[in-house]
PDB file of C-alpha atoms in Angstrom:
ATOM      1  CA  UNK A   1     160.884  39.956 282.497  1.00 63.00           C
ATOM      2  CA  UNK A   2     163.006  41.573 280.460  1.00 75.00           C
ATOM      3  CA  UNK A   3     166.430  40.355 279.977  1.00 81.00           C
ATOM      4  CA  UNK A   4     168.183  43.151 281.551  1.00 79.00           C
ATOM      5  CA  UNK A   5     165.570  43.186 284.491  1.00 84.00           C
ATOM      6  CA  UNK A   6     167.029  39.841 285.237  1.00 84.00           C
ATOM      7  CA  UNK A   7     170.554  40.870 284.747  1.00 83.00           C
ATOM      8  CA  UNK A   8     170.143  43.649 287.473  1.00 83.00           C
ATOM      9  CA  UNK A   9     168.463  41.303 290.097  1.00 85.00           C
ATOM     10  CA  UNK A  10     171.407  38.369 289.386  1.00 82.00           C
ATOM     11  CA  UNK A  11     173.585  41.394 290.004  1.00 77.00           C
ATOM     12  CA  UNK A  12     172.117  42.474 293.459  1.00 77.00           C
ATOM     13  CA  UNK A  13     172.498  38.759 294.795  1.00 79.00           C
ATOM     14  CA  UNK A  14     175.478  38.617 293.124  1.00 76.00           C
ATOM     15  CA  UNK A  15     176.603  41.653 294.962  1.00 70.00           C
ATOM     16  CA  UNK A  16     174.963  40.904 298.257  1.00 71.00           C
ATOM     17  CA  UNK A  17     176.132  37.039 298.233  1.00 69.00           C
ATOM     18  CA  UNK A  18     179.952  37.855 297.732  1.00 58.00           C
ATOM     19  CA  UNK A  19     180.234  39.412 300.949  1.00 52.00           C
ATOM     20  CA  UNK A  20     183.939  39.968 299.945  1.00 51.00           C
ATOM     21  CA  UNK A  21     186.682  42.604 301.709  1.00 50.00           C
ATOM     22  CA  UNK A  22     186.522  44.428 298.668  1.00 50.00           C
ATOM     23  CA  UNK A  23     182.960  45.437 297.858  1.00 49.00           C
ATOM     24  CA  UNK A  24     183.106  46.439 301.670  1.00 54.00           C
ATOM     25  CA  UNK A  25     185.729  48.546 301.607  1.00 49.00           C
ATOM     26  CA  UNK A  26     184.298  49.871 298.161  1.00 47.00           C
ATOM     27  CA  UNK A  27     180.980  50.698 299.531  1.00 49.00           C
ATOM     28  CA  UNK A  28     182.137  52.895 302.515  1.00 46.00           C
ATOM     29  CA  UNK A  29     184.190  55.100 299.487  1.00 40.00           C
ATOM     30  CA  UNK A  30     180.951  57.326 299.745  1.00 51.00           C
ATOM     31  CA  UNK A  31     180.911  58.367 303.310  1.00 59.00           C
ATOM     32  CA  UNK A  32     178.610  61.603 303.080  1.00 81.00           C
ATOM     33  CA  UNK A  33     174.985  62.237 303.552  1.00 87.00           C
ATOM     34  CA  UNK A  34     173.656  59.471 300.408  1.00 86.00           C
ATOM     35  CA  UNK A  35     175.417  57.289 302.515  1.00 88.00           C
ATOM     36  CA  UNK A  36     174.143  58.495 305.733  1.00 92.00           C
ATOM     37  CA  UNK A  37     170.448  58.449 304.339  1.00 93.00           C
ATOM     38  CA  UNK A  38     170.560  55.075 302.875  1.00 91.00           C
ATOM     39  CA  UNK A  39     171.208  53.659 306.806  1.00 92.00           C
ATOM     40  CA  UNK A  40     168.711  55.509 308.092  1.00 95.00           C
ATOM     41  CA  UNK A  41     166.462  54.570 305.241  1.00 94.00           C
ATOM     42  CA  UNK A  42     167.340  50.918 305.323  1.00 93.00           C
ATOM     43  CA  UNK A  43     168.141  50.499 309.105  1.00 93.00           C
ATOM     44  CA  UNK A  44     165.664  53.262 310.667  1.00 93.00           C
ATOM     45  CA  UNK A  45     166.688  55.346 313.704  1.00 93.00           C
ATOM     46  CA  UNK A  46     170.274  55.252 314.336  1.00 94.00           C
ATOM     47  CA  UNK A  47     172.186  56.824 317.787  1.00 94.00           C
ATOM     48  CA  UNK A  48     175.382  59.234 315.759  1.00 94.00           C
ATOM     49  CA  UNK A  49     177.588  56.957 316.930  1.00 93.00           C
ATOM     50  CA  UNK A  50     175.759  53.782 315.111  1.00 93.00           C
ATOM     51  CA  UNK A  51     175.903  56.207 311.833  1.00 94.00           C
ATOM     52  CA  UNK A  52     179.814  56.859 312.285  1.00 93.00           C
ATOM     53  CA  UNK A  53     180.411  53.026 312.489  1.00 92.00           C
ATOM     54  CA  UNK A  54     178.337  52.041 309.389  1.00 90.00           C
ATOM     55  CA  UNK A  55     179.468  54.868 307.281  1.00 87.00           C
ATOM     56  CA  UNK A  56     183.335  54.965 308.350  1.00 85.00           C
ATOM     57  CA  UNK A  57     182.738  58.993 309.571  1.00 87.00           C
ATOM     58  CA  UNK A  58     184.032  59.907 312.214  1.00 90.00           C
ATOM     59  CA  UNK A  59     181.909  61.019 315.030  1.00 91.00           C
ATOM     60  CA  UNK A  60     183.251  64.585 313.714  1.00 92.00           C
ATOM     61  CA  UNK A  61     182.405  64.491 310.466  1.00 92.00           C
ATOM     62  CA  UNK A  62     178.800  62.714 311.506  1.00 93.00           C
ATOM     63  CA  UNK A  63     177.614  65.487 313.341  1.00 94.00           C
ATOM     64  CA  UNK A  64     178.346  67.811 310.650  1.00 94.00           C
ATOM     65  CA  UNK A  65     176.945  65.667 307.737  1.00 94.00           C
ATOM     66  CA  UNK A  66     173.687  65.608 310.428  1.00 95.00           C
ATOM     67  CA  UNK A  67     173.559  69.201 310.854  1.00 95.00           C
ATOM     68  CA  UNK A  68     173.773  69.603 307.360  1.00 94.00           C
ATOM     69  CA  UNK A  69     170.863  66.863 306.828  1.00 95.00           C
ATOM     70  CA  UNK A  70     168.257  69.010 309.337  1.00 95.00           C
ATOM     71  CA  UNK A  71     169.059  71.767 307.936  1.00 95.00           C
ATOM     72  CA  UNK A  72     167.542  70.351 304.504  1.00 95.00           C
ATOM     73  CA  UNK A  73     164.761  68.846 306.531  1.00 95.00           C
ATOM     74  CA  UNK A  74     166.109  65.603 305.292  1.00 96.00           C
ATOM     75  CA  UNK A  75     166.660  64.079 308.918  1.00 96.00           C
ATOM     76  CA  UNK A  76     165.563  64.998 312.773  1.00 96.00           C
ATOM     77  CA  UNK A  77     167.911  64.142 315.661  1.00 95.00           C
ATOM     78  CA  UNK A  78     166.045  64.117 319.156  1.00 95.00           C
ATOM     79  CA  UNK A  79     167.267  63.334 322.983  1.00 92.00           C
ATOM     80  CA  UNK A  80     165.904  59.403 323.416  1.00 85.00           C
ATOM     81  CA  UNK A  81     163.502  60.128 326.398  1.00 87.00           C
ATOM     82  CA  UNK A  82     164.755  56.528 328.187  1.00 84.00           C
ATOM     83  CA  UNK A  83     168.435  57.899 328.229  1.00 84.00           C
ATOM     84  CA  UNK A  84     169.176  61.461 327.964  1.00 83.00           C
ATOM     85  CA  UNK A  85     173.251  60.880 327.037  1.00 85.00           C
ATOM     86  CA  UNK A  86     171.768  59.912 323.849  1.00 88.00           C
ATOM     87  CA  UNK A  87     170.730  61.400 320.292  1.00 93.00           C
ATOM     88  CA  UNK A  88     168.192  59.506 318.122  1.00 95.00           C
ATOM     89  CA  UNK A  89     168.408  60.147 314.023  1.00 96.00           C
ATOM     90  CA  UNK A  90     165.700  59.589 312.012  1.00 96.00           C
ATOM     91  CA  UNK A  91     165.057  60.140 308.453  1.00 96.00           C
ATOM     92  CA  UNK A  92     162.348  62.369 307.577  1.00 96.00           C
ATOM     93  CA  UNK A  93     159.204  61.705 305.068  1.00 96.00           C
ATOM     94  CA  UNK A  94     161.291  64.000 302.214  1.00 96.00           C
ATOM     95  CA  UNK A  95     164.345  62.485 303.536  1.00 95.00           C
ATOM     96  CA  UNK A  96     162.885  58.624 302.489  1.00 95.00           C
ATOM     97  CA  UNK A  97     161.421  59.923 299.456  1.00 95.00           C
ATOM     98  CA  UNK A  98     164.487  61.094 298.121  1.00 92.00           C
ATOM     99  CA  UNK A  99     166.885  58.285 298.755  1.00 92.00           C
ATOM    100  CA  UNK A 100     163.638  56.176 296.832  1.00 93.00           C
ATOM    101  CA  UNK A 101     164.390  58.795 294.142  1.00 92.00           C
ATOM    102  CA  UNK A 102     167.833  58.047 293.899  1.00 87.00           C
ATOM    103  CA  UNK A 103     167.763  54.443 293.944  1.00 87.00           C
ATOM    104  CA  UNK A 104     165.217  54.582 291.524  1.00 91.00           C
ATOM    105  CA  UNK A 105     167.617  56.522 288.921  1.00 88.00           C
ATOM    106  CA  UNK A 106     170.516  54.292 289.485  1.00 85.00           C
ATOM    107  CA  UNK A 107     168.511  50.830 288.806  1.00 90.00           C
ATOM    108  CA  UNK A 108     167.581  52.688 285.427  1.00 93.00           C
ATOM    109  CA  UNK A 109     171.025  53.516 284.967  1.00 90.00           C
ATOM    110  CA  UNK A 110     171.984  50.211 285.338  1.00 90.00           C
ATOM    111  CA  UNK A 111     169.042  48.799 283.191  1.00 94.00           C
ATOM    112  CA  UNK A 112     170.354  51.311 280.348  1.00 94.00           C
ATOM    113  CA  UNK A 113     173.818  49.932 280.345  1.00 92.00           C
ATOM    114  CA  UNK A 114     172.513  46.140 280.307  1.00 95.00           C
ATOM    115  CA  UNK A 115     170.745  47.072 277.372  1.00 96.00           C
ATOM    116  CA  UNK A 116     173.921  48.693 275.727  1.00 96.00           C
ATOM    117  CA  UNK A 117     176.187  45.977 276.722  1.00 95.00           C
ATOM    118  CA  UNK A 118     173.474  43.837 275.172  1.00 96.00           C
ATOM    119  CA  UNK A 119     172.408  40.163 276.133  1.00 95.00           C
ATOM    120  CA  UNK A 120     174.776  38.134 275.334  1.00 96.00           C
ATOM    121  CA  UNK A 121     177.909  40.246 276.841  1.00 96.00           C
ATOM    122  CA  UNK A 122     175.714  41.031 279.845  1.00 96.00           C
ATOM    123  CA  UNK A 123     175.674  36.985 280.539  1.00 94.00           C
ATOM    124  CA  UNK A 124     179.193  36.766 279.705  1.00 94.00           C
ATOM    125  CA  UNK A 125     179.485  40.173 282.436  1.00 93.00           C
ATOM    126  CA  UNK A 126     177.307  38.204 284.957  1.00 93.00           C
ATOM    127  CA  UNK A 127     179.010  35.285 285.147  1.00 92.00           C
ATOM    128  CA  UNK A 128     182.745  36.766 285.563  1.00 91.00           C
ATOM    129  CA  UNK A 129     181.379  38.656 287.965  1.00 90.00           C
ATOM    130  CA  UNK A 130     180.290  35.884 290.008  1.00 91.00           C
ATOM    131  CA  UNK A 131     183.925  34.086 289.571  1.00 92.00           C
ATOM    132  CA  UNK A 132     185.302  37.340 290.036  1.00 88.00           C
ATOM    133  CA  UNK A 133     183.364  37.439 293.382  1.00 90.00           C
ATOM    134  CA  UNK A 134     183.613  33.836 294.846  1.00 92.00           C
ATOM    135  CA  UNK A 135     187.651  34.230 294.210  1.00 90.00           C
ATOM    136  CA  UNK A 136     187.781  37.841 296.212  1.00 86.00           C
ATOM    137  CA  UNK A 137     185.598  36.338 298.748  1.00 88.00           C
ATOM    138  CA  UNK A 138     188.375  33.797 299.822  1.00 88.00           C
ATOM    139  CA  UNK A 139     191.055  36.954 300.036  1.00 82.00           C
ATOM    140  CA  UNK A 140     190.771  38.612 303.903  1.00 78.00           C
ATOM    141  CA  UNK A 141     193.867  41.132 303.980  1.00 77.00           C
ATOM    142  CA  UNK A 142     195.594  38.818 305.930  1.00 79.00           C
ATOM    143  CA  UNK A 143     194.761  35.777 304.595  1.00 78.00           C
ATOM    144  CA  UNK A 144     196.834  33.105 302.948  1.00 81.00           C
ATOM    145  CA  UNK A 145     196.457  31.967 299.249  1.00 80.00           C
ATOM    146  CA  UNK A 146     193.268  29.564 299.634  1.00 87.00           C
ATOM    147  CA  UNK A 147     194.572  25.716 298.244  1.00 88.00           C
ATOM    148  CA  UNK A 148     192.027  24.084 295.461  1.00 90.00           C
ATOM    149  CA  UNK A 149     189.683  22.560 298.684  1.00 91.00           C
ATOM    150  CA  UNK A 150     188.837  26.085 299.704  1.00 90.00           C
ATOM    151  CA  UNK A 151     188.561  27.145 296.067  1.00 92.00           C
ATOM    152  CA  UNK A 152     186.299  24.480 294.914  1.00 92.00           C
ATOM    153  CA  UNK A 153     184.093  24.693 298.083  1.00 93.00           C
ATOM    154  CA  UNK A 154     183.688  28.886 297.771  1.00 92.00           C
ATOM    155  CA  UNK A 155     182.486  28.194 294.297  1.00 93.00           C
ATOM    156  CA  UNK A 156     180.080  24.877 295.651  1.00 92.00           C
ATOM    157  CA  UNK A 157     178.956  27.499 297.889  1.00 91.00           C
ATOM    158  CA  UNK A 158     177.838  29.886 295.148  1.00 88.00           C
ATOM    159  CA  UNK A 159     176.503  27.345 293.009  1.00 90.00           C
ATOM    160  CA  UNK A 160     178.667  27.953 289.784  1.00 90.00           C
ATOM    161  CA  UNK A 161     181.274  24.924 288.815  1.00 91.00           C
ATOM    162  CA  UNK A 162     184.562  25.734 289.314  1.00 91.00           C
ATOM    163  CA  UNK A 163     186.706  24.694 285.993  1.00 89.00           C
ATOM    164  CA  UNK A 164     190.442  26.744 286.644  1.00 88.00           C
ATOM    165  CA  UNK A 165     191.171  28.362 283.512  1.00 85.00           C
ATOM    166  CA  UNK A 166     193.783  27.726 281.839  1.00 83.00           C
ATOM    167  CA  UNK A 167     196.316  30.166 281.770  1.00 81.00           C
ATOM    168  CA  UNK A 168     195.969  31.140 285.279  1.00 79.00           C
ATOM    169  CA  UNK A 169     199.164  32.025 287.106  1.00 69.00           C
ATOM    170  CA  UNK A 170     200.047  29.830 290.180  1.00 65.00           C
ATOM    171  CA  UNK A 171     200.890  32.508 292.705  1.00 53.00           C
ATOM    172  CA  UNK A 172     201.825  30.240 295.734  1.00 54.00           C
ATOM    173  CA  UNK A 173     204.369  28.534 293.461  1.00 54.00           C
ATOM    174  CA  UNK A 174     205.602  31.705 291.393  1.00 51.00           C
ATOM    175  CA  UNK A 175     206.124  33.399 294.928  1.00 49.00           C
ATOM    176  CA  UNK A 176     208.309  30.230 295.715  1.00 53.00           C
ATOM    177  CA  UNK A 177     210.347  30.659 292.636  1.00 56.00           C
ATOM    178  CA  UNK A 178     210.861  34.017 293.918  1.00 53.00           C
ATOM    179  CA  UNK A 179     211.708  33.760 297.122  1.00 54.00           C
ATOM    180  CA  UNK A 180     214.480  31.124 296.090  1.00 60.00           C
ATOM    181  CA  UNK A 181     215.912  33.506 294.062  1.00 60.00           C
ATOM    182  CA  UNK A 182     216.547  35.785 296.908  1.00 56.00           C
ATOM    183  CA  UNK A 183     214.269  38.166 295.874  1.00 50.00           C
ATOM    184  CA  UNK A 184     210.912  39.296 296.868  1.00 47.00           C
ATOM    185  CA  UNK A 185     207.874  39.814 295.018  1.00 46.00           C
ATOM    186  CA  UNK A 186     207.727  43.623 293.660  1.00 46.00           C
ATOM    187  CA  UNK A 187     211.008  43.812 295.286  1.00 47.00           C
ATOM    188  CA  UNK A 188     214.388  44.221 294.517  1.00 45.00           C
ATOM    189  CA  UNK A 189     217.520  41.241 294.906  1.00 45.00           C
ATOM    190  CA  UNK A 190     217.360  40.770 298.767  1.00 46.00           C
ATOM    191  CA  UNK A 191     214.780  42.236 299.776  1.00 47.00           C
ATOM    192  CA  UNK A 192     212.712  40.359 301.949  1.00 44.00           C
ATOM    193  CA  UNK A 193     209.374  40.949 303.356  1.00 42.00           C
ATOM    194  CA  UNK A 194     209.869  42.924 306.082  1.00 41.00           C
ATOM    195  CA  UNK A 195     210.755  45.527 303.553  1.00 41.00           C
ATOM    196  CA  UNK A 196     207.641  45.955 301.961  1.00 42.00           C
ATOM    197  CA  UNK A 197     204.206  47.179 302.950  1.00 42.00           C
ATOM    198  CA  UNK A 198     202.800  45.157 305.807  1.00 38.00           C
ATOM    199  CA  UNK A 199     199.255  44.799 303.622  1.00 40.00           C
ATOM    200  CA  UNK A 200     201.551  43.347 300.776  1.00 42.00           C
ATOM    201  CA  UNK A 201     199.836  40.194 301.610  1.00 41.00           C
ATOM    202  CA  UNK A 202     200.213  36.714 299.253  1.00 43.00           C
ATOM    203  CA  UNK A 203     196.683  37.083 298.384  1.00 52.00           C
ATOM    204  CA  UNK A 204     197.409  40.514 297.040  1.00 43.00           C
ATOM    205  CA  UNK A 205     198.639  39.135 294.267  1.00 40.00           C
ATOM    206  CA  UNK A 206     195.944  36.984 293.312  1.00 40.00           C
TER     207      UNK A 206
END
């Protein structure tokens, strides 16, 4: 296998296994019909309502992304015969052969940069990405900044040692400095938190 065949497959599970906030909230950025047609594709029929939740539509915009969809011919909606208050979706033959299409092109997009990055900076890519990963995996909007137990046991978890680096800041402590100074972080002299954004979270500035 070719080295940046491997690099795209350690980048799916590296991906997949994060399961942080972020690449959640980054993967319902595209909320039209590619992402409408990868559920079906992936999940098979879906009721409008399942589609609204797992694309962050609302049940608005659904129904016009699905009218939009038959009217390709790319999906079908139908009354489900066991309860008539509800609509089936289903993705059509074209509709599955397209989304194969596209996924297709985007894995040899992603092969084509590997190979510009090269191997060696494609390992060096890989394996931030997998630090960058287990560390945004410990960072909920509203959660605290993890100690070194949680830290060390995220990166146990993915299977990667965990050696700090160096220069890294010390938030929890830097925040302390701060807030002993009278001032808040990204604030002005006496500010205090209540001032600030609600989602201006400590592990915001991690």
């Amino acid at each position: 296998m070719a080295f940046e065949d491997d690099a795209f497959e350690r980048m799916h599970k590296i991906m997949t296994d994060g399961r942080s906030a972020m690449m959640e909230n980054m993967n319902r950025v595209h909320r039209g019909e590619p992402a409408v047609m990868r559920e079906l594709a992936v999940k098979g029929e879906r009721t409008p309502s399942q589609l609204a939740d797992a694309t962050g539509n609302s049940p608005g915009r659904i129904s016009a992304i699905l009218s939009a969809l038959e009217k390709k011919g790319w999906a079908t909606r139908t009354i489900d015969p066991e309860n008539r208050r509800h609509v089936i979706v289903r993705i059509t033959p074209e509709g599955e052969r397209l989304v194969k299409l596209h996924k297709q092109a985007m894995e040899d997009r992603m092969r084509w940069v590997f190979g510009q990055m090269g191997e060696r900076r494609t390992e060096q890519f890989l394996n931030l990405l997998t630090r960058f990963i287990t560390y945004m995996s410990l960072c909920g909007p509203d959660d605290p900044v993890p100690d070194e137990t949680a830290i060390a046991k995220a990166f146990e978890r993915a299977g990667i040692p965990y050696d700090p680096a160096a220069d890294r800041v010390n938030v929890v402590a830097q925040a302390a400095r701060t807030a002993a100074a009278g001032q808040h972080p990204g604030g002005k002299p006496g500010d205090t938190p209540a001032d600030d954004d609600p989602t201006n979270t400590a592990c915001a500035f991690a």
